[in-house]
Coordinates of C-alpha atoms in Angstrom, one line a residue:
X2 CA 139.6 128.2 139.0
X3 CA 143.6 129.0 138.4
X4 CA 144.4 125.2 138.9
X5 CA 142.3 124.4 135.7
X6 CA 143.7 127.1 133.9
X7 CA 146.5 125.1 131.8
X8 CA 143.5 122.9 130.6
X9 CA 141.6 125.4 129.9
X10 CA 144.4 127.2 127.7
X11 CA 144.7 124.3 125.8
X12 CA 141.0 125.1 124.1
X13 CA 142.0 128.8 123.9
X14 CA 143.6 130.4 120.7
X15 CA 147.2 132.2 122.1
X16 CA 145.4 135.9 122.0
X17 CA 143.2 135.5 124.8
X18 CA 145.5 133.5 127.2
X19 CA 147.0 136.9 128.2
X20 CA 143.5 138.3 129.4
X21 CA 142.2 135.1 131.0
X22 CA 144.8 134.9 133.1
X23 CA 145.0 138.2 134.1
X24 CA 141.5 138.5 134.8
X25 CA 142.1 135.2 136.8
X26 CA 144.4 136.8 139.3
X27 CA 141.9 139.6 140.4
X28 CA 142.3 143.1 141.3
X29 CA 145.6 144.2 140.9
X30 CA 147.9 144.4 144.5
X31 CA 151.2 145.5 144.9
X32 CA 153.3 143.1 147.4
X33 CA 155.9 143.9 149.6
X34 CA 158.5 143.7 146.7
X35 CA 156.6 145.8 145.3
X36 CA 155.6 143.6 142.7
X37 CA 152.1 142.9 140.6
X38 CA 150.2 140.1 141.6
X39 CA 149.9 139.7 138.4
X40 CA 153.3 138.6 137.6
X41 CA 152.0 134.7 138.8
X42 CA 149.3 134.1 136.3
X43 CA 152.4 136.2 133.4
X44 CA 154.5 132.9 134.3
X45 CA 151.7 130.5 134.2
X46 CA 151.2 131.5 130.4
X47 CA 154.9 131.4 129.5
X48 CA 155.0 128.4 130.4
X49 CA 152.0 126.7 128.4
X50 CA 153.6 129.1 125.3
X51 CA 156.6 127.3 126.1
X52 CA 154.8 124.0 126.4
X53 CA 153.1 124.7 123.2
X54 CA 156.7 125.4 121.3
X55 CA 157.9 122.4 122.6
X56 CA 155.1 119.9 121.9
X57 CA 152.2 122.0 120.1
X58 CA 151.3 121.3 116.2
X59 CA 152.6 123.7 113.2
X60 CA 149.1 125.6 112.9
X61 CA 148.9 126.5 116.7
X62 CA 152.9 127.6 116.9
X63 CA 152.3 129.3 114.0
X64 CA 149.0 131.0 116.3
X65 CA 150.9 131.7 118.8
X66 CA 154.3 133.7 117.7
X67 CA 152.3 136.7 116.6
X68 CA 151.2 136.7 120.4
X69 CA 154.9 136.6 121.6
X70 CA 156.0 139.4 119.2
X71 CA 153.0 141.6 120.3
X72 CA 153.5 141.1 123.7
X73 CA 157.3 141.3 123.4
X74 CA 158.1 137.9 124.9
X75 CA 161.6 137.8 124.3
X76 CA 162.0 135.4 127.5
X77 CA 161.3 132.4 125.2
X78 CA 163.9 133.1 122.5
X79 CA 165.7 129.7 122.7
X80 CA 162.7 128.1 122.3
X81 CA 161.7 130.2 119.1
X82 CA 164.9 129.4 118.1
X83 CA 164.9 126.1 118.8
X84 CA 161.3 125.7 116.6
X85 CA 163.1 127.5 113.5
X86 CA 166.4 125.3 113.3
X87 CA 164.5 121.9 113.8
X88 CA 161.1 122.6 112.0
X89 CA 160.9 121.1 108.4
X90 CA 157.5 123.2 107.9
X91 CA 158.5 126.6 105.7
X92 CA 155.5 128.4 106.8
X93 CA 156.3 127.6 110.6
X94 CA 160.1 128.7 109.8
X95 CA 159.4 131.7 108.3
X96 CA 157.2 132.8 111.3
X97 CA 160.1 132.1 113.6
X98 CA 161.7 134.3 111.5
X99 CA 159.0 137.1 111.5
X100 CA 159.1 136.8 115.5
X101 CA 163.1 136.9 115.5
X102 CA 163.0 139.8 113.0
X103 CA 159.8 141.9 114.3
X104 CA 162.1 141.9 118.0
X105 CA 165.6 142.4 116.5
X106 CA 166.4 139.6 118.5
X107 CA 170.0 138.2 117.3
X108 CA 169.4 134.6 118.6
X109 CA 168.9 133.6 115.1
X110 CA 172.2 134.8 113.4
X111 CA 174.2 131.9 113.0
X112 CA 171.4 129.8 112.1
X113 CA 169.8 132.1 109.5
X114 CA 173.4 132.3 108.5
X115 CA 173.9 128.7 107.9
X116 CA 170.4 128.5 106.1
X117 CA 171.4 131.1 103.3
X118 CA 174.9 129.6 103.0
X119 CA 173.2 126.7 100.8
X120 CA 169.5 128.0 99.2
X121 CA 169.7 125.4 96.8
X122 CA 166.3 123.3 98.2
X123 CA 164.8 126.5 100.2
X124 CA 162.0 128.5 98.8
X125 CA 162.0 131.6 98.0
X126 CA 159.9 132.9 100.4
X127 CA 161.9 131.7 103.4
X128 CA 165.5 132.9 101.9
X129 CA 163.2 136.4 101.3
X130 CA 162.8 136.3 105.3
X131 CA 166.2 134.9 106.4
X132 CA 168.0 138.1 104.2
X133 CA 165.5 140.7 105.5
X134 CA 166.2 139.0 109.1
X135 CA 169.9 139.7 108.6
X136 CA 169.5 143.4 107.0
X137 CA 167.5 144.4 110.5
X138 CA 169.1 143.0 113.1
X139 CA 172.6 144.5 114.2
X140 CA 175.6 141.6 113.9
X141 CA 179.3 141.9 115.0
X142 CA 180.0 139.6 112.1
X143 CA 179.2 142.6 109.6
X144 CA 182.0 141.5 107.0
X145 CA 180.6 137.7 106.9
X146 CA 177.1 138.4 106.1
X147 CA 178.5 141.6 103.8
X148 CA 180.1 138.7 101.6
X149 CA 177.3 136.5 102.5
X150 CA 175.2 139.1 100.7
X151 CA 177.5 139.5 97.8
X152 CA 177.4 136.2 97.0
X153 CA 173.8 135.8 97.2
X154 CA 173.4 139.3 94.8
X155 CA 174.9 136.7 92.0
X156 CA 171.8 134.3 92.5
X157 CA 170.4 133.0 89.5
X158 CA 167.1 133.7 91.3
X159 CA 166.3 137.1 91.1
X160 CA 164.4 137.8 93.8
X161 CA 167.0 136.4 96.0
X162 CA 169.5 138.6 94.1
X163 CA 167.2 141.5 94.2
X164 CA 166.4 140.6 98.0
X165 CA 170.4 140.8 98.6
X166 CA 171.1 143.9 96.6
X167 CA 168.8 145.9 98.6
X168 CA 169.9 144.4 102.0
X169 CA 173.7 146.1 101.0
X170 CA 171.6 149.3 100.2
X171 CA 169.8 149.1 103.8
X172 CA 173.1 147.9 105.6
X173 CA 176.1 148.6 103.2
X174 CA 178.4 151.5 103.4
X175 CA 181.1 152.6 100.4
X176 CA 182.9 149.3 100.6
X177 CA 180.1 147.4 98.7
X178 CA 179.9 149.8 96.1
X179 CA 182.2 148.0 93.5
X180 CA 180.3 145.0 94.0
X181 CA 177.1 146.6 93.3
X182 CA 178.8 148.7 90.0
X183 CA 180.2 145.6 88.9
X184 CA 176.7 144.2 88.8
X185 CA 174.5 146.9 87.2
X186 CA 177.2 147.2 84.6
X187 CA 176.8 143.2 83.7
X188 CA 174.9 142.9 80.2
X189 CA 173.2 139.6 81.4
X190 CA 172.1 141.2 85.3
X191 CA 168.0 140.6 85.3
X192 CA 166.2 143.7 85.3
X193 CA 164.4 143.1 88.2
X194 CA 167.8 142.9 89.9
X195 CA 168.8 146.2 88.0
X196 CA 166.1 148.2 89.7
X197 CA 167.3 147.1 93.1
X198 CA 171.0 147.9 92.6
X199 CA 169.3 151.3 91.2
X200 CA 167.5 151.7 94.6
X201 CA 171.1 149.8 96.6
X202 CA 173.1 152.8 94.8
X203 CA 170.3 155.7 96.1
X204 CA 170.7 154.3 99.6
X205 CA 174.5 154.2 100.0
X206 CA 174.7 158.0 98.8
X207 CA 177.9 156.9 96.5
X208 CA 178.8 159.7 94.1
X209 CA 180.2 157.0 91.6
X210 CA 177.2 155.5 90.7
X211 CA 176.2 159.0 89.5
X212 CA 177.1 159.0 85.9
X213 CA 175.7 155.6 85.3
X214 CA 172.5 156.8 86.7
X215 CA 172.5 159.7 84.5
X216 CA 173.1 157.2 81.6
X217 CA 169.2 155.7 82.8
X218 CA 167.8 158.8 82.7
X219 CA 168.8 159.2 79.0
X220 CA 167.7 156.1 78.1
X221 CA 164.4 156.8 77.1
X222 CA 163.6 153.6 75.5
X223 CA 164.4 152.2 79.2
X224 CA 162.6 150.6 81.6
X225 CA 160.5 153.0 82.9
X226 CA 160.4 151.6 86.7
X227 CA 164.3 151.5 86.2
X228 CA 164.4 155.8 85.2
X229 CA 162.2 156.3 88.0
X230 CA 164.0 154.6 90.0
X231 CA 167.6 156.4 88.5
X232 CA 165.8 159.7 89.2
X233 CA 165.2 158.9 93.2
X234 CA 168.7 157.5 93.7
X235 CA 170.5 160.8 92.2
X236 CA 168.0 162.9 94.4
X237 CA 169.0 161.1 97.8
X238 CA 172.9 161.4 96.8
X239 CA 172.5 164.5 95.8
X240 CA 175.2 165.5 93.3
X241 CA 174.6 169.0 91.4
X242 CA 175.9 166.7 88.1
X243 CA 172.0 165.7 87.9
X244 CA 170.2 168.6 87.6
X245 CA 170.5 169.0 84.3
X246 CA 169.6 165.5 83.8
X247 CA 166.6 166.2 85.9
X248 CA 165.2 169.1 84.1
X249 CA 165.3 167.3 80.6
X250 CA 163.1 164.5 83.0
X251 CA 160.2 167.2 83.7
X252 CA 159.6 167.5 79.9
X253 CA 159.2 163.6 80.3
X254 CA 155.9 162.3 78.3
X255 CA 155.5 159.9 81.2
X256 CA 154.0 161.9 84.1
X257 CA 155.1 159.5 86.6
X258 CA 159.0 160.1 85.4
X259 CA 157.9 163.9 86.0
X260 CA 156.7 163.4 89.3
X261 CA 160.2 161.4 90.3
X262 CA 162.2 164.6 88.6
X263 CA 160.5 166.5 90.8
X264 CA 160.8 165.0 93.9
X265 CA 164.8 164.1 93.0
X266 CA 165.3 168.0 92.2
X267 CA 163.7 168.8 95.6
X268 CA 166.8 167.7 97.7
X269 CA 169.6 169.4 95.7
X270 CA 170.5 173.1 97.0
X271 CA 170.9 174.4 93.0
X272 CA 169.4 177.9 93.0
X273 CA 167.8 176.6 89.7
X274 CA 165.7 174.4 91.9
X275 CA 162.9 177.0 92.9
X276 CA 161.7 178.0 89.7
X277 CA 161.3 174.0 88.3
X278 CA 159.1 173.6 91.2
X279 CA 157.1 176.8 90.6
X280 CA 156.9 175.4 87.4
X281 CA 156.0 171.9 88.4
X282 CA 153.2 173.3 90.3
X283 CA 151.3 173.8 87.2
X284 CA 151.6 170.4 86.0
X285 CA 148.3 168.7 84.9
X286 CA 149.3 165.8 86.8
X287 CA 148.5 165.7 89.9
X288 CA 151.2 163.2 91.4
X289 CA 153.8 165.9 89.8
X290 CA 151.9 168.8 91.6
X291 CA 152.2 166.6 95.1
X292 CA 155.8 166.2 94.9
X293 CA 156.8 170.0 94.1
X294 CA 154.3 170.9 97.1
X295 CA 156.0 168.5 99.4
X296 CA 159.6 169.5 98.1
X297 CA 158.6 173.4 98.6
X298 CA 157.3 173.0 102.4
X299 CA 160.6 170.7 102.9
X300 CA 162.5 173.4 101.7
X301 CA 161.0 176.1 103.2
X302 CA 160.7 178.1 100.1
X303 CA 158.8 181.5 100.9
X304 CA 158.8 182.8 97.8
X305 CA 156.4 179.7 97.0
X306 CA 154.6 180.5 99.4
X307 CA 151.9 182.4 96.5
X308 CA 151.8 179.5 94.4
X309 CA 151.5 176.8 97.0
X310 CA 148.4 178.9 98.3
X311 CA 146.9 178.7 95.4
X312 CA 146.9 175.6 95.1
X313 CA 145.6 175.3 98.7
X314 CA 142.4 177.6 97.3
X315 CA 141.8 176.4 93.8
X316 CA 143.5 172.6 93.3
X317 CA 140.9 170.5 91.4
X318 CA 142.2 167.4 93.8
X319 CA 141.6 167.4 97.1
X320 CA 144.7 165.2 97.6
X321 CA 146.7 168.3 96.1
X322 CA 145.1 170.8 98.2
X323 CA 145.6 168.8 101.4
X324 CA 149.1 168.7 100.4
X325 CA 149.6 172.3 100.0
X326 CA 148.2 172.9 103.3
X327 CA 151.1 170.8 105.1
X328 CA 153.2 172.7 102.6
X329 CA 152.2 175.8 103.9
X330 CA 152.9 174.7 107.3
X331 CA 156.4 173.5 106.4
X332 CA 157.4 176.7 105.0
X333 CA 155.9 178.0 107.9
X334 CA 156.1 182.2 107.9
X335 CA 154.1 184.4 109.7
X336 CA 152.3 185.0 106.0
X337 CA 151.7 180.9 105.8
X338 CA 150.2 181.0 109.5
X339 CA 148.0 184.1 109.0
X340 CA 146.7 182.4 105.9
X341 CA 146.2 178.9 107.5
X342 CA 144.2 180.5 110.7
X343 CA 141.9 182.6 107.9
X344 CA 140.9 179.3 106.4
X345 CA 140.6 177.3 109.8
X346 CA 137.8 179.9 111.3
X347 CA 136.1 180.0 107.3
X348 CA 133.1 178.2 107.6
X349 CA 133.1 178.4 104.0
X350 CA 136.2 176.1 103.6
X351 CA 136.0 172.4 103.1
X352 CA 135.3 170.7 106.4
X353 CA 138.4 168.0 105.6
X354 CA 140.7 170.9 104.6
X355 CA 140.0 172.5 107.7
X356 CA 140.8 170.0 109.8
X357 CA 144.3 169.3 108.2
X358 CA 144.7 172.8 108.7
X359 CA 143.9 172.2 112.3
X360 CA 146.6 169.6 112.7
X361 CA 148.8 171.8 111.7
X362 CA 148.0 174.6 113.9
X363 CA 147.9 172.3 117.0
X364 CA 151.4 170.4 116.4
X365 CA 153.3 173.8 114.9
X366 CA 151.9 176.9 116.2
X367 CA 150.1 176.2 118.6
X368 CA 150.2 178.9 121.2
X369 CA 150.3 181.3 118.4
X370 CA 147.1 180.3 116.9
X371 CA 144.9 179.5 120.2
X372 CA 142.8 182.5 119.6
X373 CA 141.5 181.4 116.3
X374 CA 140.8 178.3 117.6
X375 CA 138.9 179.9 120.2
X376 CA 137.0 181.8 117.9
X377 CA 135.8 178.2 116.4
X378 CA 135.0 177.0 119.4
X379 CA 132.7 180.1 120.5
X380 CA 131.1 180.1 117.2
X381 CA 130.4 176.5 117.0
X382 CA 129.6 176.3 121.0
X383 CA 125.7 176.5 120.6
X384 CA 125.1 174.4 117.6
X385 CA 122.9 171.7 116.8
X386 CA 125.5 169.8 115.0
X387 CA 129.0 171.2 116.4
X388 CA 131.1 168.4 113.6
X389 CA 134.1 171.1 113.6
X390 CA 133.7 171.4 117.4
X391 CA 133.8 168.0 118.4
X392 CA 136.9 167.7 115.9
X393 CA 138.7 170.6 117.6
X394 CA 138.5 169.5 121.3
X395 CA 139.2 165.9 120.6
X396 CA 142.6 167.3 118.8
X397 CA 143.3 169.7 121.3
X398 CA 142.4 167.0 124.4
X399 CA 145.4 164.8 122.9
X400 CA 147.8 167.5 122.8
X401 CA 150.2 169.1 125.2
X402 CA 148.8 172.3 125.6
X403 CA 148.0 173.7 129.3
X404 CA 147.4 177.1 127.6
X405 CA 144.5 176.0 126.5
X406 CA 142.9 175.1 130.1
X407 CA 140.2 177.5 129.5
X408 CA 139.0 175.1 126.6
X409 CA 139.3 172.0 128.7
X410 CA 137.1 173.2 131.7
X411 CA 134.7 174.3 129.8
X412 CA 133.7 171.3 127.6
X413 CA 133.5 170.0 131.2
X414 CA 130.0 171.9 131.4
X415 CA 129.1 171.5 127.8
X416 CA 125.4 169.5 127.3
X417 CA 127.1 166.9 124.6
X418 CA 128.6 164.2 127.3
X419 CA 131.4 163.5 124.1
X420 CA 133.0 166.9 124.6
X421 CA 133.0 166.8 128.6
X422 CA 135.1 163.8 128.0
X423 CA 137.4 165.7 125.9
X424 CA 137.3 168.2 128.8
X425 CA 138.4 165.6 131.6
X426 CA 140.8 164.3 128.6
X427 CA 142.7 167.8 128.1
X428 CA 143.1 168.3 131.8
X429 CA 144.3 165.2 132.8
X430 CA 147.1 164.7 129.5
X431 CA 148.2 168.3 130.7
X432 CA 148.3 167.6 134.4
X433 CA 146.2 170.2 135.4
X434 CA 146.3 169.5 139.1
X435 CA 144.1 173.1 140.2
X436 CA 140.9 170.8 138.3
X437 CA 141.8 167.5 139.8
X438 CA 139.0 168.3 142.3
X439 CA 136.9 169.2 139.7
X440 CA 137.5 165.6 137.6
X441 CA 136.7 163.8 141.1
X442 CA 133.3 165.3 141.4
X443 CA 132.7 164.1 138.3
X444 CA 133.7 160.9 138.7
X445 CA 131.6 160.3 141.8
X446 CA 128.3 162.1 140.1
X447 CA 125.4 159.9 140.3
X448 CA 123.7 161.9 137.4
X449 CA 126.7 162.4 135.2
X450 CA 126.6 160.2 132.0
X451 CA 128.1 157.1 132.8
X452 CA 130.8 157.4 130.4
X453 CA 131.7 160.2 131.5
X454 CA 132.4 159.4 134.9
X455 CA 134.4 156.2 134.0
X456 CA 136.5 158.1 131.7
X457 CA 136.8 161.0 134.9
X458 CA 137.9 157.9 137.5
X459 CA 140.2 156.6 134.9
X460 CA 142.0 160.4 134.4
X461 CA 142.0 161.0 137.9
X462 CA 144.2 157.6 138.4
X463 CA 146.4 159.6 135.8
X464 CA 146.8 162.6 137.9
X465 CA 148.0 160.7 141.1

């Protein structure tokens, strides 16, 4: 069968050659090297991926790189790279790219670099990659594609400008900040590429773009993408200049401006800060409510903590109230616990806020709250339709938690063959090695579901 496998793989798209010729080489067997004897039929499909680089047409290359990227096939790089520098075919080129990019791989520099260094015949689209390409990979030649960037910033094509702009933002540092100021304050600089230096300016953190951004906010008549936009950058740099600026935004009539002022004012350490949130939780709109809950649990702000639980209890949107609860746990008292476990063991709460809430518990406070997660699990142990139950123990079987071993072994005995899985699940993920007998009998149990017992062998091969 293996010598009529390259034939074979001809007829195949590039996403199953990976399985056929696993499956082709058998059980797995170490050899004396230590090696897989699987490692054979890995070669035999980098080479017909290699063959079909070389010689295949555009559509199956193009196939085929998403396969390389997934499986991390950086072996074949030169012949990527080779595909990308000769192909005349954008949409083949730009997948090279995504392949290049998708793996950092840095094969690609010089030609990507030669490629932007004249975009007067490439499309968009491509030049779009090629500068994304550059902005993720890390370069020794930082000062050539810096300039390179600078120059393409002054494209008469603004989404190449605006492309460039925010590759500075992403990879720029204070040197590039004249360049970008020189821009935004250019009369004839697109709009489009005005938002972008907007966002650039936010990135690089630069106290000098402050006033100017200040200026957008006043600007009411603006573009309103470009004030939101102002608003975000003079949040992330932080300068207490803006939080006057800020507060005349949450009397904005746009409610999206609102929302931005509010989550700008959320990073500034301005004692003032507290009470515009307090107050921005009473917004009508919903977005603004969102961004003071997420700026109060980032903040830690206890004396929130009333307000935010009331708008855990009595939000009209569930989007808000599932907010508030991760605001709660952000803030994270002994109050915002103790309230948190009283609404996890409420049957009267909403089922989907009670499982946020158990998220929560299980990846912050854990230990602390194991006893009102035992409570839910006792009172939901015996019923018909245990939805909160099964919930529970499949979030508690994916956590690191061997206090809770007294869970795991008993789902092993509960009559719903889903939660026994969980069971073997928790026991295994914690290496609980005093049940590894336990998971064995299991395993080998004629009468045990059959899931069950595959999922038991496959645990046990965990445990050893």
């Amino acid at each position: 069968m293996i010598s009529r496998i390259p034939y074979l793989l001809r007829r195949l798209t590039p996403s199953i050659i990976m399985m056929l010729l696993i499956l082709s080489a058998g059980p797995l067997r170490a050899d004396e090297d230590g090696e897989s004897a699987v490692d054979e039929p890995l070669v035999s499909a980098r080479n017909e991926w290699r063959d079909m680089l070389r010689f295949g047409i555009d559509s199956e290359v193009i196939e085929l790189l998403p396969t390389l990227t997934e499986n991390r096939e950086v072996l074949l790089e030169p012949e990527v790279l080779r595909v990308f520098a000769r192909s005349i075919n954008p949409r083949l080129r730009r997948a090279a790219l995504r392949y290049f990019t998708d793996l950092e791989l840095t094969g690609a520099i010089d030609a990507v670099v030669e490629l932007l260094s004249d975009i007067q015949d490439i499309a968009d689209d491509l030049v779009l990659d090629a500068i994304l390409y550059l902005s993720t990979v890390e370069t020794d030649d930082r000062d050539d594609v810096a300039v390179l960037f600078h120059e393409l910033a002054r494209s008469r094509r603004a989404t190449v400008a605006g492309a460039a702009v925010r590759a500075i933002g992403k990879t720029g540092d204070e040197r590039d900040v004249d360049v970008l100021l020189d821009l935004f304050d250019e009369r004839t600089t697109p709009i489009a590429v005005r938002q972008s230096l907007v966002l650039a300016l936010g990135e690089l953190r630069t106290p000098r773009a402050v006033d100017r951004l200040i200026s957008v906010l006043g600007r009411l008549d603006d573009d309103p993408t470009l004030r939101n936009y102002a608003a975000d950058a003079l949040g992330k740099i932080g300068d207490d200049r803006a939080v006057d600026a800020l507060r005349v935004s949450l009397g904005s009539t746009d409610a999206l401006h609102r929302a931005y002022a509010v989550n700008a004012l959320g990073y500034f350490d301005s004692p003032e800060v507290p009470d515009m949130l307090e107050e921005a939780l009473r917004d009508s709109f919903w977005r603004v409510r969102v961004a003071a809950l997420d700026a109060a649990g980032r903040r830690k702000e206890a004396d929130l903590l009333p307000a935010v639980i009331y708008r855990a209890r009595r939000d009209p949107e569930t989007r808000v109230r599932l907010d508030a609860i991760t605001a709660i746990a952000g803030i994270a008292t002994p109050d915002a616990w103790e309230f948190l476990r009283s609404q996890f063991v409420d049957e009267r709460v909403a089922p989907d806020i009670r499982r946020a809430i158990l998220h929560q518990l299980v990846e912050h406070n854990a230990v602390e709250s194991l006893p009102t997660i035992r409570e839910v699990v006792q009172k939901e142990w015996a019923s018909e339709r245990p939805t909160m139950l099964e919930y529970t123990t499949r979030v508690l079987s994916t956590a690191k938690l061997p206090e809770a071993s007294d869970i795991f072994v008993r789902l092993l005995d509960h009559p719903n063959f889903v939660l026994r899985i969980y069971g073997v699940r928790g026991i295994a993920l914690n290496g609980l090695e005093q049940y590894k007998d336990r998971i064995s009998e299991i395993s080998e149990n004629e009468t045990e579901h059959a899931s069950v017992r595959r999922n038991a062998a496959a645990e046990l091969e965990r445990m050893r």
